[in-house]
Amino acid sequence: MAEGPRTVVVGAGVGGLVAALRLAHQGHVVTLLESAMQPGGKIHTQSVHGALIDSGPTVFTMRWVFDELLRAVGTRLEDHLRLAPLSVLARHFWYDGSQLDLFADAERSEAAVADWAGGEEAARFRDFCDRARTVHDTLEGPVMRSQRPGMVELTARLGPRGLAVLSSIGPMRTLWQQMQRQFRDPRLQQLFGRYATYCGSSPWQAPATLMLVAQVEMDGVWSVEGGMTALSGMMARLAQEQGASLRMGCTAQRIDVRQGAVCGVELTTGEYLPADLVLFNGEAAALRQGLLGTAVRPAVPAQAPARSLSAMTWAMHAPSSGVALERHNVFFCPEYQQEFDDIFLRQRLPQLPTVYVCAQDRPGEVTEGAPERLLALVNAPACGDVPPWQDEDLDTCQATTFSYLNCLGLRLPFSSPGMRRNSPQDFHRRFPASGGALYGQATHGWTSIFTRPGSRTPVQGLYLAGGSVHPGPGVPMAALSGQLAAEAMLASPVSTRRSRPVATSGGMSTP
Ligand SMILES: Cc1cc2nc3c(=O)[nH]c(=O)nc-3n(C[C@H](O)[C@H](O)[C@H](O)COP(=O)(O)OP(=O)(O)OC[C@H]3O[C@@H](n4cnc5c(N)ncnc54)[C@H](O)[C@@H]3O)c2cc1C
């Protein structure tokens, strides 16, 4: 039987892992290269006094993406990963002392909004949920599950009904404008406007269609036993079982192209891996900047788009007191627009940020006064390659963040033993060419959907997956991009020319 195409996947982020798994399952001879010593990319933990803190993504949504992936490779998600649905999606705190929980049960959320902001606002909330569901359902097939569409293609895919849905919310409207129409209570405008940040964007520039992100969360949030790295670890293990060879601590420095088609990948060690197909799972910007060689620069549009949000994060193993935390907690700042103006217009750390706190031992027993695993995160500009600030400014941001939490009632030590801080510079070092942007390009303006690169590139045999390409960032979306890339590669001439061989066992190695 013929051997499958030699396929090199550069990057073991979610997109790379998903594609490696799918392709190995289909008989490709897959080698997956990763600069870090662990698979997962942005999914990673930091050790604080022996406690492992999830320090990348923490909100796990759209489990159906992984259900479908595992079914496609002949197994079941529940056989490999323990997921627990959260009954409280998130707890929200405001500067006026008010607090609101959103629940997995929509009726419970509506009742909570009614108690908190009155019956009329609860009716508006119900209307918002209906609208967000409709937008989500309209765009799921034609956009999220499909290769990147052009304008004409999208119009055809949406059909008259889909177009009517989009025009009913005004496709040119921003998410913030939509929230102002939707709610009278500024706190609810802020709560639902914040969903733009799940794509690393400003509510003042993101299109109103991003309200679908709120729907994604209302469809369910799960906690993953063993943390988010259990998810990336599972995919790495399954890819190996399907025959993929995982090489950790290996950096690709050049994607080799001859006569317009990829033919291999060179590592920083000088080793050369011949390849029929290459999938790049790093930042699309790395190709644009020529970090993988000049021959693959044309794989992405030459013009650099606006970067998405970066972040300052603090991983702690510390006691908390003052307010009862849920797993996901948001402490809103009073001047929300000012926060995004600071970041996107003034390119500086927010003077007073909104703070997200993930209490990773909750729900569950947390003994009063005992340390618990916490990650605090504030949005920051993605200028980690040319930071316009000094270390003292990062210290000021830390002091402001923790004193603001204190103001809102959450007492956390300003600096706890072993606390690990990450800045846009740190993220830029780990994700080359990103500037620390955590979600690829910003989803700003209604045309942004057409400007993200798709999985196919103009360079024959070179494909893309990850949060910086279509359909966008976030763990499940990057996973969908991996699926789309795998499908495109399976449909490529080099893949269809060869019959499917039986997969053999692979392995994970470090240099
Ligand atoms: C702090 C933080 C919080 C977040 N919160 C959430 C959340 O709650 N929910 C959510 O869904 N998403 C969240 N996200 C976003 C989510 O983590 C990402 O969108 C997603 O994980 C990106 O996956 P990816 O496929 O783009 O790969 P990435 O995670 O970007 O990984 C790419 C990999 O490629 C490797 N690589 C790059 N170049 C090379 C090379 N030349 N050679 C070898 N290897 C290379 C890198 O080392 C990296 O490991 C968060 C991200 C961060 C950082």
mmCIF file with all atom_site columns, N, CA and C in Angstrom, residues 375-424:
data_model
loop_
_atom_site.group_PDB
_atom_site.id
_atom_site.type_symbol
_atom_site.label_atom_id
_atom_site.label_alt_id
_atom_site.label_comp_id
_atom_site.label_asym_id
_atom_site.label_entity_id
_atom_site.label_seq_id
_atom_site.pdbx_PDB_ins_code
_atom_site.Cartn_x
_atom_site.Cartn_y
_atom_site.Cartn_z
_atom_site.occupancy
_atom_site.B_iso_or_equiv
_atom_site.pdbx_formal_charge
_atom_site.auth_seq_id
_atom_site.auth_comp_id
_atom_site.auth_asym_id
_atom_site.auth_atom_id
_atom_site.pdbx_PDB_model_num
ATOM 1   N N  . LEU A 1 375 ? -6.163  32.813 38.699 1.00 0.00 ? 375 LEU A N  1
ATOM 2   C CA . LEU A 1 375 ? -5.550  33.567 37.602 1.00 0.00 ? 375 LEU A CA 1
ATOM 3   C C  . LEU A 1 375 ? -6.313  34.885 37.466 1.00 0.00 ? 375 LEU A C  1
ATOM 4   N N  . ALA A 1 376 ? -5.593  36.003 37.557 1.00 0.00 ? 376 ALA A N  1
ATOM 5   C CA . ALA A 1 376 ? -6.220  37.308 37.304 1.00 0.00 ? 376 ALA A CA 1
ATOM 6   C C  . ALA A 1 376 ? -5.716  37.807 35.958 1.00 0.00 ? 376 ALA A C  1
ATOM 7   N N  . LEU A 1 377 ? -6.599  38.446 35.206 1.00 0.00 ? 377 LEU A N  1
ATOM 8   C CA . LEU A 1 377 ? -6.236  38.895 33.847 1.00 0.00 ? 377 LEU A CA 1
ATOM 9   C C  . LEU A 1 377 ? -6.849  40.260 33.570 1.00 0.00 ? 377 LEU A C  1
ATOM 10  N N  . VAL A 1 378 ? -6.044  41.162 33.020 1.00 0.00 ? 378 VAL A N  1
ATOM 11  C CA . VAL A 1 378 ? -6.598  42.417 32.496 1.00 0.00 ? 378 VAL A CA 1
ATOM 12  C C  . VAL A 1 378 ? -6.151  42.583 31.041 1.00 0.00 ? 378 VAL A C  1
ATOM 13  N N  . ASN A 1 379 ? -6.981  43.258 30.255 1.00 0.00 ? 379 ASN A N  1
ATOM 14  C CA . ASN A 1 379 ? -6.642  43.482 28.847 1.00 0.00 ? 379 ASN A CA 1
ATOM 15  C C  . ASN A 1 379 ? -5.487  44.465 28.732 1.00 0.00 ? 379 ASN A C  1
ATOM 16  N N  . ALA A 1 380 ? -4.695  44.295 27.678 1.00 0.00 ? 380 ALA A N  1
ATOM 17  C CA . ALA A 1 380 ? -3.541  45.175 27.469 1.00 0.00 ? 380 ALA A CA 1
ATOM 18  C C  . ALA A 1 380 ? -3.297  45.307 25.965 1.00 0.00 ? 380 ALA A C  1
ATOM 19  N N  . PRO A 1 381 ? -2.585  46.355 25.551 1.00 0.00 ? 381 PRO A N  1
ATOM 20  C CA . PRO A 1 381 ? -2.304  46.492 24.119 1.00 0.00 ? 381 PRO A CA 1
ATOM 21  C C  . PRO A 1 381 ? -1.228  45.514 23.662 1.00 0.00 ? 381 PRO A C  1
ATOM 22  N N  . ALA A 1 382 ? -1.346  45.093 22.402 1.00 0.00 ? 382 ALA A N  1
ATOM 23  C CA . ALA A 1 382 ? -0.399  44.104 21.866 1.00 0.00 ? 382 ALA A CA 1
ATOM 24  C C  . ALA A 1 382 ? 0.815   44.824 21.281 1.00 0.00 ? 382 ALA A C  1
ATOM 25  N N  . CYS A 1 383 ? 1.598   45.420 22.165 1.00 0.00 ? 383 CYS A N  1
ATOM 26  C CA . CYS A 1 383 ? 2.840   46.039 21.670 1.00 0.00 ? 383 CYS A CA 1
ATOM 27  C C  . CYS A 1 383 ? 4.022   45.466 22.442 1.00 0.00 ? 383 CYS A C  1
ATOM 28  N N  . GLY A 1 384 ? 3.984   44.165 22.668 1.00 0.00 ? 384 GLY A N  1
ATOM 29  C CA . GLY A 1 384 ? 5.055   43.491 23.401 1.00 0.00 ? 384 GLY A CA 1
ATOM 30  C C  . GLY A 1 384 ? 6.367   43.451 22.638 1.00 0.00 ? 384 GLY A C  1
ATOM 31  N N  . ASP A 1 385 ? 6.332   43.720 21.319 1.00 0.00 ? 385 ASP A N  1
ATOM 32  C CA . ASP A 1 385 ? 7.585   43.752 20.545 1.00 0.00 ? 385 ASP A CA 1
ATOM 33  C C  . ASP A 1 385 ? 8.281   45.104 20.682 1.00 0.00 ? 385 ASP A C  1
ATOM 34  N N  . VAL A 1 386 ? 7.483   46.152 20.893 1.00 0.00 ? 386 VAL A N  1
ATOM 35  C CA . VAL A 1 386 ? 8.068   47.493 21.074 1.00 0.00 ? 386 VAL A CA 1
ATOM 36  C C  . VAL A 1 386 ? 7.354   48.156 22.250 1.00 0.00 ? 386 VAL A C  1
ATOM 37  N N  . PRO A 1 387 ? 7.523   47.613 23.454 1.00 0.00 ? 387 PRO A N  1
ATOM 38  C CA . PRO A 1 387 ? 6.697   48.115 24.567 1.00 0.00 ? 387 PRO A CA 1
ATOM 39  C C  . PRO A 1 387 ? 6.975   49.583 24.872 1.00 0.00 ? 387 PRO A C  1
ATOM 40  N N  . PRO A 1 388 ? 5.901   50.403 24.897 1.00 0.00 ? 388 PRO A N  1
ATOM 41  C CA . PRO A 1 388 ? 6.110   51.821 25.182 1.00 0.00 ? 388 PRO A CA 1
ATOM 42  C C  . PRO A 1 388 ? 6.129   52.076 26.687 1.00 0.00 ? 388 PRO A C  1
ATOM 43  N N  . TRP A 1 389 ? 6.384   51.050 27.488 1.00 0.00 ? 389 TRP A N  1
ATOM 44  C CA . TRP A 1 389 ? 6.367   51.211 28.943 1.00 0.00 ? 389 TRP A CA 1
ATOM 45  C C  . TRP A 1 389 ? 7.620   50.602 29.558 1.00 0.00 ? 389 TRP A C  1
ATOM 46  N N  . GLN A 1 390 ? 7.825   50.947 30.827 1.00 0.00 ? 390 GLN A N  1
ATOM 47  C CA . GLN A 1 390 ? 8.943   50.410 31.598 1.00 0.00 ? 390 GLN A CA 1
ATOM 48  C C  . GLN A 1 390 ? 8.399   49.381 32.586 1.00 0.00 ? 390 GLN A C  1
ATOM 49  N N  . ASP A 1 391 ? 9.329   48.678 33.252 1.00 0.00 ? 391 ASP A N  1
ATOM 50  C CA . ASP A 1 391 ? 8.909   47.702 34.259 1.00 0.00 ? 391 ASP A CA 1
ATOM 51  C C  . ASP A 1 391 ? 8.053   48.352 35.355 1.00 0.00 ? 391 ASP A C  1
ATOM 52  N N  . GLU A 1 392 ? 8.392   49.612 35.690 1.00 0.00 ? 392 GLU A N  1
ATOM 53  C CA . GLU A 1 392 ? 7.623   50.279 36.759 1.00 0.00 ? 392 GLU A CA 1
ATOM 54  C C  . GLU A 1 392 ? 6.157   50.431 36.360 1.00 0.00 ? 392 GLU A C  1
ATOM 55  N N  . ASP A 1 393 ? 5.909   50.599 35.018 1.00 0.00 ? 393 ASP A N  1
ATOM 56  C CA . ASP A 1 393 ? 4.512   50.743 34.576 1.00 0.00 ? 393 ASP A CA 1
ATOM 57  C C  . ASP A 1 393 ? 3.750   49.429 34.774 1.00 0.00 ? 393 ASP A C  1
ATOM 58  N N  . LEU A 1 394 ? 4.465   48.307 34.594 1.00 0.00 ? 394 LEU A N  1
ATOM 59  C CA . LEU A 1 394 ? 3.822   47.010 34.837 1.00 0.00 ? 394 LEU A CA 1
ATOM 60  C C  . LEU A 1 394 ? 3.507   46.875 36.333 1.00 0.00 ? 394 LEU A C  1
ATOM 61  N N  . ASP A 1 395 ? 4.428   47.369 37.167 1.00 0.00 ? 395 ASP A N  1
ATOM 62  C CA . ASP A 1 395 ? 4.188   47.335 38.626 1.00 0.00 ? 395 ASP A CA 1
ATOM 63  C C  . ASP A 1 395 ? 2.977   48.195 38.976 1.00 0.00 ? 395 ASP A C  1
ATOM 64  N N  . THR A 1 396 ? 2.871   49.367 38.305 1.00 0.00 ? 396 THR A N  1
ATOM 65  C CA . THR A 1 396 ? 1.723   50.251 38.577 1.00 0.00 ? 396 THR A CA 1
ATOM 66  C C  . THR A 1 396 ? 0.417   49.564 38.171 1.00 0.00 ? 396 THR A C  1
ATOM 67  N N  . CYS A 1 397 ? 0.461   48.903 37.004 1.00 0.00 ? 397 CYS A N  1
ATOM 68  C CA . CYS A 1 397 ? -0.742  48.197 36.531 1.00 0.00 ? 397 CYS A CA 1
ATOM 69  C C  . CYS A 1 397 ? -1.135  47.120 37.554 1.00 0.00 ? 397 CYS A C  1
ATOM 70  N N  . GLN A 1 398 ? -0.144  46.422 38.082 1.00 0.00 ? 398 GLN A N  1
ATOM 71  C CA . GLN A 1 398 ? -0.421  45.378 39.088 1.00 0.00 ? 398 GLN A CA 1
ATOM 72  C C  . GLN A 1 398 ? -1.044  45.997 40.346 1.00 0.00 ? 398 GLN A C  1
ATOM 73  N N  . ALA A 1 399 ? -0.455  47.107 40.803 1.00 0.00 ? 399 ALA A N  1
ATOM 74  C CA . ALA A 1 399 ? -0.955  47.746 42.027 1.00 0.00 ? 399 ALA A CA 1
ATOM 75  C C  . ALA A 1 399 ? -2.390  48.239 41.806 1.00 0.00 ? 399 ALA A C  1
ATOM 76  N N  . THR A 1 400 ? -2.647  48.849 40.629 1.00 0.00 ? 400 THR A N  1
ATOM 77  C CA . THR A 1 400 ? -3.993  49.367 40.341 1.00 0.00 ? 400 THR A CA 1
ATOM 78  C C  . THR A 1 400 ? -5.001  48.218 40.297 1.00 0.00 ? 400 THR A C  1
ATOM 79  N N  . THR A 1 401 ? -4.596  47.134 39.634 1.00 0.00 ? 401 THR A N  1
ATOM 80  C CA . THR A 1 401 ? -5.500  45.988 39.478 1.00 0.00 ? 401 THR A CA 1
ATOM 81  C C  . THR A 1 401 ? -5.903  45.425 40.840 1.00 0.00 ? 401 THR A C  1
ATOM 82  N N  . PHE A 1 402 ? -4.915  45.196 41.687 1.00 0.00 ? 402 PHE A N  1
ATOM 83  C CA . PHE A 1 402 ? -5.228  44.554 42.971 1.00 0.00 ? 402 PHE A CA 1
ATOM 84  C C  . PHE A 1 402 ? -5.933  45.522 43.923 1.00 0.00 ? 402 PHE A C  1
ATOM 85  N N  . SER A 1 403 ? -5.606  46.815 43.830 1.00 0.00 ? 403 SER A N  1
ATOM 86  C CA . SER A 1 403 ? -6.321  47.728 44.735 1.00 0.00 ? 403 SER A CA 1
ATOM 87  C C  . SER A 1 403 ? -7.755  47.930 44.240 1.00 0.00 ? 403 SER A C  1
ATOM 88  N N  . TYR A 1 404 ? -7.961  47.848 42.900 1.00 0.00 ? 404 TYR A N  1
ATOM 89  C CA . TYR A 1 404 ? -9.340  47.967 42.412 1.00 0.00 ? 404 TYR A CA 1
ATOM 90  C C  . TYR A 1 404 ? -10.185 46.750 42.855 1.00 0.00 ? 404 TYR A C  1
ATOM 91  N N  . LEU A 1 405 ? -9.579  45.573 42.781 1.00 0.00 ? 405 LEU A N  1
ATOM 92  C CA . LEU A 1 405 ? -10.295 44.382 43.269 1.00 0.00 ? 405 LEU A CA 1
ATOM 93  C C  . LEU A 1 405 ? -10.664 44.576 44.740 1.00 0.00 ? 405 LEU A C  1
ATOM 94  N N  . ASN A 1 406 ? -9.721  45.105 45.490 1.00 0.00 ? 406 ASN A N  1
ATOM 95  C CA . ASN A 1 406 ? -9.931  45.351 46.907 1.00 0.00 ? 406 ASN A CA 1
ATOM 96  C C  . ASN A 1 406 ? -11.104 46.316 47.125 1.00 0.00 ? 406 ASN A C  1
ATOM 97  N N  . CYS A 1 407 ? -11.150 47.361 46.279 1.00 0.00 ? 407 CYS A N  1
ATOM 98  C CA . CYS A 1 407 ? -12.257 48.333 46.341 1.00 0.00 ? 407 CYS A CA 1
ATOM 99  C C  . CYS A 1 407 ? -13.602 47.649 46.148 1.00 0.00 ? 407 CYS A C  1
ATOM 100 N N  . LEU A 1 408 ? -13.618 46.670 45.226 1.00 0.00 ? 408 LEU A N  1
ATOM 101 C CA . LEU A 1 408 ? -14.870 45.964 44.938 1.00 0.00 ? 408 LEU A CA 1
ATOM 102 C C  . LEU A 1 408 ? -15.114 44.816 45.918 1.00 0.00 ? 408 LEU A C  1
ATOM 103 N N  . GLY A 1 409 ? -14.260 44.699 46.911 1.00 0.00 ? 409 GLY A N  1
ATOM 104 C CA . GLY A 1 409 ? -14.525 43.754 48.006 1.00 0.00 ? 409 GLY A CA 1
ATOM 105 C C  . GLY A 1 409 ? -13.683 42.500 47.986 1.00 0.00 ? 409 GLY A C  1
ATOM 106 N N  . LEU A 1 410 ? -12.912 42.264 46.892 1.00 0.00 ? 410 LEU A N  1
ATOM 107 C CA . LEU A 1 410 ? -12.133 41.018 46.829 1.00 0.00 ? 410 LEU A CA 1
ATOM 108 C C  . LEU A 1 410 ? -10.726 41.279 47.382 1.00 0.00 ? 410 LEU A C  1
ATOM 109 N N  . ARG A 1 411 ? -10.450 40.660 48.512 1.00 0.00 ? 411 ARG A N  1
ATOM 110 C CA . ARG A 1 411 ? -9.116  40.844 49.099 1.00 0.00 ? 411 ARG A CA 1
ATOM 111 C C  . ARG A 1 411 ? -8.186  39.729 48.643 1.00 0.00 ? 411 ARG A C  1
ATOM 112 N N  . LEU A 1 412 ? -7.157  40.146 47.908 1.00 0.00 ? 412 LEU A N  1
ATOM 113 C CA . LEU A 1 412 ? -6.105  39.228 47.445 1.00 0.00 ? 412 LEU A CA 1
ATOM 114 C C  . LEU A 1 412 ? -4.784  39.885 47.795 1.00 0.00 ? 412 LEU A C  1
ATOM 115 N N  . PRO A 1 413 ? -3.775  39.111 48.172 1.00 0.00 ? 413 PRO A N  1
ATOM 116 C CA . PRO A 1 413 ? -2.482  39.751 48.440 1.00 0.00 ? 413 PRO A CA 1
ATOM 117 C C  . PRO A 1 413 ? -1.952  40.434 47.185 1.00 0.00 ? 413 PRO A C  1
ATOM 118 N N  . PHE A 1 414 ? -1.408  41.666 47.319 1.00 0.00 ? 414 PHE A N  1
ATOM 119 C CA . PHE A 1 414 ? -0.894  42.417 46.180 1.00 0.00 ? 414 PHE A CA 1
ATOM 120 C C  . PHE A 1 414 ? 0.221   41.666 45.473 1.00 0.00 ? 414 PHE A C  1
ATOM 121 N N  . SER A 1 415 ? 0.939   40.878 46.244 1.00 0.00 ? 415 SER A N  1
ATOM 122 C CA . SER A 1 415 ? 1.985   40.061 45.642 1.00 0.00 ? 415 SER A CA 1
ATOM 123 C C  . SER A 1 415 ? 2.140   38.859 46.560 1.00 0.00 ? 415 SER A C  1
ATOM 124 N N  . SER A 1 416 ? 1.814   37.668 46.045 1.00 0.00 ? 416 SER A N  1
ATOM 125 C CA . SER A 1 416 ? 1.873   36.485 46.908 1.00 0.00 ? 416 SER A CA 1
ATOM 126 C C  . SER A 1 416 ? 3.128   35.693 46.556 1.00 0.00 ? 416 SER A C  1
ATOM 127 N N  . PRO A 1 417 ? 3.613   34.853 47.501 1.00 0.00 ? 417 PRO A N  1
ATOM 128 C CA . PRO A 1 417 ? 4.832   34.110 47.237 1.00 0.00 ? 417 PRO A CA 1
ATOM 129 C C  . PRO A 1 417 ? 4.703   33.287 45.954 1.00 0.00 ? 417 PRO A C  1
ATOM 130 N N  . GLY A 1 418 ? 5.677   33.431 45.095 1.00 0.00 ? 418 GLY A N  1
ATOM 131 C CA . GLY A 1 418 ? 5.700   32.623 43.876 1.00 0.00 ? 418 GLY A CA 1
ATOM 132 C C  . GLY A 1 418 ? 4.788   33.124 42.774 1.00 0.00 ? 418 GLY A C  1
ATOM 133 N N  . MET A 1 419 ? 4.089   34.242 42.999 1.00 0.00 ? 419 MET A N  1
ATOM 134 C CA . MET A 1 419 ? 3.157   34.753 41.975 1.00 0.00 ? 419 MET A CA 1
ATOM 135 C C  . MET A 1 419 ? 3.886   34.906 40.633 1.00 0.00 ? 419 MET A C  1
ATOM 136 N N  . ARG A 1 420 ? 3.206   34.483 39.529 1.00 0.00 ? 420 ARG A N  1
ATOM 137 C CA . ARG A 1 420 ? 3.845   34.571 38.208 1.00 0.00 ? 420 ARG A CA 1
ATOM 138 C C  . ARG A 1 420 ? 3.102   35.608 37.373 1.00 0.00 ? 420 ARG A C  1
ATOM 139 N N  . ARG A 1 421 ? 3.823   36.620 36.936 1.00 0.00 ? 421 ARG A N  1
ATOM 140 C CA . ARG A 1 421 ? 3.205   37.679 36.132 1.00 0.00 ? 421 ARG A CA 1
ATOM 141 C C  . ARG A 1 421 ? 3.606   37.517 34.670 1.00 0.00 ? 421 ARG A C  1
ATOM 142 N N  . ASN A 1 422 ? 2.664   37.681 33.769 1.00 0.00 ? 422 ASN A N  1
ATOM 143 C CA . ASN A 1 422 ? 2.975   37.675 32.334 1.00 0.00 ? 422 ASN A CA 1
ATOM 144 C C  . ASN A 1 422 ? 2.491   38.966 31.704 1.00 0.00 ? 422 ASN A C  1
ATOM 145 N N  . SER A 1 423 ? 3.335   39.529 30.859 1.00 0.00 ? 423 SER A N  1
ATOM 146 C CA . SER A 1 423 ? 3.012   40.811 30.205 1.00 0.00 ? 423 SER A CA 1
ATOM 147 C C  . SER A 1 423 ? 2.948   40.580 28.695 1.00 0.00 ? 423 SER A C  1
ATOM 148 N N  . PRO A 1 424 ? 2.526   41.582 27.933 1.00 0.00 ? 424 PRO A N  1
ATOM 149 C CA . PRO A 1 424 ? 2.544   41.432 26.467 1.00 0.00 ? 424 PRO A CA 1
ATOM 150 C C  . PRO A 1 424 ? 3.935   41.040 25.938 1.00 0.00 ? 424 PRO A C  1
#
